[in-house]
Amino acid sequence: MKLDFSFIVPVYNRPNEIKELLESLVMQTYKEPYEIVIVEDGSTLSSEAVIAAFENKLSITYLQKPNSGPGDSRNYGMRKARGNYFIVLDSDCILPPQYLDAAEKALEKEYVDCYGGPDAAHESFSLVQKAINYAMTSFLTTGGIRGGKTAVDKFQPRSFNMGISRKAFESTGGYGNIHPGEDPDLTIRIWSKGFETKLIPEAYVFHKRRIDWNKFYIQVNKFGMVRPILNAWHPETKKVTYWFPTIFCLGFLLSVIFAFLGFNFPVYLYLFYFVLLFLDSLLKNKNAAIALLSLAAVCIQFVGYGYGFLKSTILLNFSSKKAEELFPKLFFKN
């Protein structure tokens, strides 16, 4: 099958971000034609003028619709797209010039109906952004499930950088209304339909993560709340590893109590882990400030996710209400 790519990019009040993404698409080394479908998801700050400046450089389809969330907007874009293979991106991503060449080469060598690529930190990112990127991608924190070549679990493509064939999209119906969590939910349904997925390490993006510490906490807290919902929907995907951040936080509290009682060994184990994180981040980022900030990012990540996971697990197991009723902010209506 000849691959005919269509990029699908929902955008919500982020004209500056979409400008950076389009600038990186102009620089692609890929020689074949491809389409870019941008879906303005009910923005009050329009990207129309920014997009118009690129219409002579790129093949862009610009769509506008009422706000209904990123999942529904991606579905809308895929229904309108002309290609037979969709590449879903977040608007805060920047692509390296060889992205499309790498994706096509990997798919021609071993075709799958869905792939994912890693996210990386661009040199222009702030120190905090680089520290958060480390926390989200390190094997020592997430087990490499967001794009590491070595991972503790089966790789699940994420919608900031996810390829999906038209056939797989039409078979599954695309993304659901939950957010976040719509991408692992779709991946699991893709597997259930018999389609294969894989990681393409060379098809990475620079994921800007437009977040400060507070927004990062809110984000990972939602990730934690979503996972028990996905486990309930797809019981076959339950794994003890999802409990690790909660266990880590509770264990730290217990280690502090033990230290006051004169038993310091558990605290030393945590100190050893944090030293290991610092050294690993220092090795990867070549910057002591980023390494120190990485410790803060990991703590926020574990506390936010761990608390959200525990809260969601308790409510789902001890309430007769459905997830949509318990957590209305995690679901879009369309």
XYZ file of C-alpha atoms in Angstrom:
334
model
C 0.000 0.000 0.000
C 1.320 3.429 -0.917
C 1.306 5.620 2.159
C -0.582 8.897 1.823
C -0.046 10.875 5.020
C -2.435 13.359 6.631
C -1.337 15.166 9.790
C -4.209 15.741 12.223
C -3.680 18.603 14.692
C -6.369 19.934 17.063
C -5.651 23.415 18.374
C -7.314 25.372 21.145
C -6.282 29.004 21.743
C -2.646 28.330 20.738
C -1.770 30.264 17.548
C 1.887 30.664 18.591
C 2.259 26.918 19.082
C 0.724 26.043 15.733
C 3.101 28.526 14.091
C 6.139 26.694 15.501
C 4.738 23.343 14.400
C 4.062 24.580 10.858
C 7.555 26.083 10.668
C 8.978 22.641 11.470
C 6.750 21.022 8.826
C 8.089 23.426 6.205
C 11.548 22.039 6.976
C 10.620 18.375 6.363
C 12.990 16.542 4.022
C 10.159 14.269 2.829
C 9.644 14.720 -0.933
C 6.184 13.192 -1.436
C 3.005 15.287 -1.007
C 1.199 15.163 2.336
C -1.724 16.947 3.950
C -2.034 18.923 7.199
C -5.495 19.044 8.763
C -5.795 21.633 11.527
C -8.967 21.537 13.614
C -9.755 24.722 15.527
C -11.638 23.330 18.528
C -13.886 26.259 19.466
C -10.997 28.625 20.154
C -11.613 32.205 21.210
C -8.047 33.021 20.142
C -8.043 32.029 16.480
C -5.093 30.554 14.575
C -6.574 31.459 11.180
C -4.195 34.352 10.414
C -1.144 32.309 11.418
C -2.230 29.376 9.256
C -2.950 31.629 6.266
C 0.727 32.647 6.196
C 1.698 29.024 5.434
C -0.897 28.191 2.777
C 1.573 28.809 -0.060
C 4.195 26.566 1.578
C 2.126 23.639 2.843
C -1.027 21.739 1.865
C -3.299 22.785 4.744
C -6.955 22.007 5.402
C -8.219 24.368 8.103
C -11.417 23.356 9.904
C -13.381 25.122 12.625
C -15.901 23.572 15.006
C -17.472 24.108 18.457
C -15.370 22.998 21.416
C -15.777 19.276 22.104
C -12.306 18.225 23.247
C -9.178 16.924 21.541
C -10.417 13.364 20.955
C -13.558 14.403 19.100
C -11.579 17.041 17.180
C -9.068 14.423 16.024
C -11.937 12.191 14.883
C -13.459 15.119 13.006
C -10.140 15.838 11.310
C -9.627 12.192 10.294
C -13.112 12.002 8.817
C -12.357 15.068 6.682
C -8.778 14.092 5.749
C -7.838 12.741 2.317
C -4.938 10.470 3.299
C -4.935 6.760 4.104
C -2.583 7.090 7.088
C -3.112 9.726 9.778
C -0.422 11.206 12.019
C -1.928 12.784 15.119
C 0.080 15.508 16.832
C -0.447 17.902 19.711
C -0.164 21.565 18.792
C 2.752 22.027 21.214
C 5.042 19.716 19.238
C 7.928 20.564 16.932
C 9.101 18.001 14.360
C 12.716 17.311 13.418
C 13.299 17.597 9.630
C 13.595 13.838 9.092
C 10.348 12.912 10.894
C 8.251 11.842 7.897
C 11.153 10.076 6.198
C 11.732 8.048 9.359
C 8.052 7.171 9.744
C 7.682 6.068 6.124
C 10.902 4.026 6.164
C 9.844 2.168 9.339
C 6.334 1.462 8.012
C 7.624 0.226 4.659
C 10.032 -2.105 6.449
C 7.409 -3.444 8.883
C 3.895 -2.155 8.316
C 1.543 -1.683 11.274
C -1.809 0.085 11.463
C -0.771 2.167 14.447
C 2.551 3.495 15.669
C 3.845 5.890 18.260
C 7.017 7.899 18.579
C 8.894 9.268 21.594
C 8.959 12.852 22.800
C 12.174 14.745 23.447
C 13.242 18.124 24.830
C 14.315 20.733 22.287
C 17.372 22.838 23.077
C 15.164 25.954 23.182
C 13.004 24.584 26.001
C 13.214 26.134 29.476
C 14.993 24.365 32.329
C 11.645 23.450 33.891
C 10.353 22.048 30.592
C 13.473 19.911 30.252
C 13.128 18.678 33.838
C 9.477 17.764 33.260
C 10.424 16.023 30.029
C 12.940 13.944 31.974
C 10.334 12.988 34.589
C 7.840 11.959 31.906
C 10.222 9.936 29.741
C 12.888 8.394 31.999
C 12.954 4.630 32.518
C 13.554 5.358 36.233
C 10.225 7.182 36.537
C 7.713 5.911 33.958
C 9.444 2.664 33.026
C 9.948 3.870 29.462
C 6.287 3.397 28.512
C 6.198 6.791 26.750
C 8.681 5.773 24.102
C 11.705 4.169 25.671
C 13.422 1.436 23.700
C 13.447 -0.587 26.914
C 10.103 -0.530 28.725
C 8.508 -2.404 31.591
C 5.211 -2.685 29.728
C 3.869 -3.018 26.188
C 4.237 0.297 24.392
C 1.045 2.308 24.048
C 1.186 5.092 21.419
C 0.291 8.527 22.747
C -1.720 11.061 20.771
C 0.919 13.800 20.923
C 2.741 11.635 18.332
C 0.607 8.787 17.026
C 0.081 7.280 13.588
C -3.104 5.384 12.731
C -4.307 3.958 9.433
C -7.675 4.935 8.020
C -8.662 1.265 8.271
C -7.910 1.119 12.016
C -9.673 4.445 12.606
C -12.829 3.347 10.816
C -12.803 -0.038 12.537
C -12.541 1.405 16.057
C -14.467 4.642 15.602
C -11.486 6.650 16.805
C -11.020 8.422 20.116
C -13.533 8.413 22.950
C -14.727 11.369 25.012
C -12.471 10.804 28.029
C -9.547 13.229 28.439
C -6.840 12.566 29.298
C -6.740 8.820 28.659
C -8.289 8.844 25.194
C -5.071 7.606 23.584
C -4.452 4.447 25.677
C -8.179 3.694 25.428
C -7.950 3.870 21.628
C -4.754 1.791 21.567
C -6.400 -0.973 23.607
C -9.392 -1.003 21.254
C -7.028 -1.117 18.278
C -5.413 -4.233 19.785
C -8.837 -5.782 20.400
C -9.626 -5.411 16.674
C -6.525 -7.405 15.789
C -4.322 -4.540 14.607
C -0.644 -4.325 15.503
C 1.162 -1.334 17.011
C 4.826 -0.484 17.405
C 7.249 2.160 18.550
C 9.255 4.022 15.897
C 12.140 5.514 17.917
C 13.377 7.607 14.970
C 9.969 9.304 14.565
C 10.338 11.475 17.644
C 8.958 14.938 18.309
C 10.002 17.796 20.535
C 7.078 18.029 22.946
C 7.051 21.519 24.406
C 4.734 20.853 27.378
C 3.461 24.383 27.953
C 3.269 23.885 31.695
C 4.523 25.235 35.003
C 4.702 23.214 38.225
C 1.045 23.729 39.118
C -0.207 22.777 35.644
C 2.118 19.777 35.670
C 0.595 18.601 38.956
C -2.937 18.994 37.573
C -1.951 17.058 34.446
C -0.371 14.074 36.213
C -3.167 14.045 38.801
C -5.646 13.584 35.939
C -3.466 10.845 34.481
C -3.705 9.069 37.831
C -7.487 9.449 38.028
C -7.964 8.175 34.473
C -6.005 4.935 34.809
C -8.477 3.098 37.148
C -11.272 4.084 34.754
C -9.373 2.509 31.867
C -8.701 -0.564 34.022
C -12.436 -0.873 34.653
C -13.218 -0.537 30.942
C -10.434 -2.903 29.913
C -9.815 -5.326 32.828
C -7.270 -7.294 30.814
C -4.894 -4.297 30.978
C -4.704 -4.096 34.780
C -1.133 -4.209 36.077
C 0.425 -3.804 39.504
C 2.883 -1.289 38.033
C 0.117 1.335 37.930
C 0.187 1.271 41.742
C 3.881 2.160 41.969
C 3.525 5.978 42.375
C 0.931 5.525 45.141
C 3.067 2.906 46.887
C 6.131 5.135 46.491
C 4.415 8.069 48.220
C 2.937 5.997 51.041
C 6.276 4.273 51.507
C 8.047 7.614 51.792
C 5.680 8.731 54.546
C 6.292 5.475 56.394
C 10.066 5.845 55.979
C 9.934 9.286 57.611
C 7.934 7.860 60.535
C 10.461 5.017 60.888
C 13.303 7.549 60.858
C 11.763 9.375 63.814
C 11.638 6.012 65.575
C 15.330 5.476 64.906
C 15.085 3.092 61.921
C 16.758 4.910 59.020
C 17.233 2.198 56.395
C 14.021 2.982 54.405
C 14.970 6.671 54.205
C 18.416 5.702 52.911
C 16.755 3.701 50.136
C 14.797 6.782 49.052
C 17.954 8.923 49.223
C 19.744 6.394 47.040
C 16.899 6.561 44.491
C 16.993 10.370 44.377
C 20.779 10.358 43.954
C 20.332 7.889 41.092
C 17.730 10.189 39.494
C 20.016 13.193 39.850
C 22.958 11.410 38.247
C 20.829 9.975 35.438
C 19.319 13.377 34.621
C 22.753 15.005 34.838
C 24.123 12.440 32.395
C 21.249 12.936 29.956
C 20.878 16.730 30.192
C 24.487 17.759 30.951
C 23.148 20.416 33.321
C 23.156 20.355 37.145
C 20.242 22.807 37.395
C 18.055 20.572 35.239
C 19.117 17.557 37.304
C 18.012 19.290 40.512
C 14.744 20.421 38.938
C 14.214 16.854 37.753
C 13.981 15.744 41.378
C 11.194 18.268 41.955
C 9.448 17.153 38.753
C 9.576 13.485 39.765
C 8.191 14.246 43.236
C 5.306 16.258 41.756
C 4.687 13.512 39.215
C 4.522 10.722 41.806
C 2.415 12.680 44.316
C -0.022 13.944 41.672
C -0.424 10.620 39.887
C -0.346 8.525 43.071
C -3.024 10.586 44.809
C -5.228 10.699 41.703
C -4.912 6.944 41.202
C -5.756 6.141 44.832
C -8.705 8.549 44.943
C -10.146 7.245 41.677
C -9.685 3.607 42.703
C -11.536 4.131 45.984
C -14.419 6.047 44.419
C -14.876 3.584 41.551
C -14.901 0.588 43.889
C -17.099 2.020 46.643
C -19.628 4.044 44.666
C -22.551 2.929 42.542
C -22.063 5.906 40.195
C -20.477 5.636 36.777
C -17.115 7.221 36.023
C -18.792 9.979 34.002
C -20.798 10.967 37.095
C -17.884 10.722 39.523
C -15.422 12.617 37.325
C -17.397 14.870 34.955
C -14.318 17.049 34.287
C -12.586 14.078 32.664
C -15.249 13.711 29.970
C -16.239 15.914 27.050
C -19.785 16.040 25.751
C -20.293 16.331 21.999
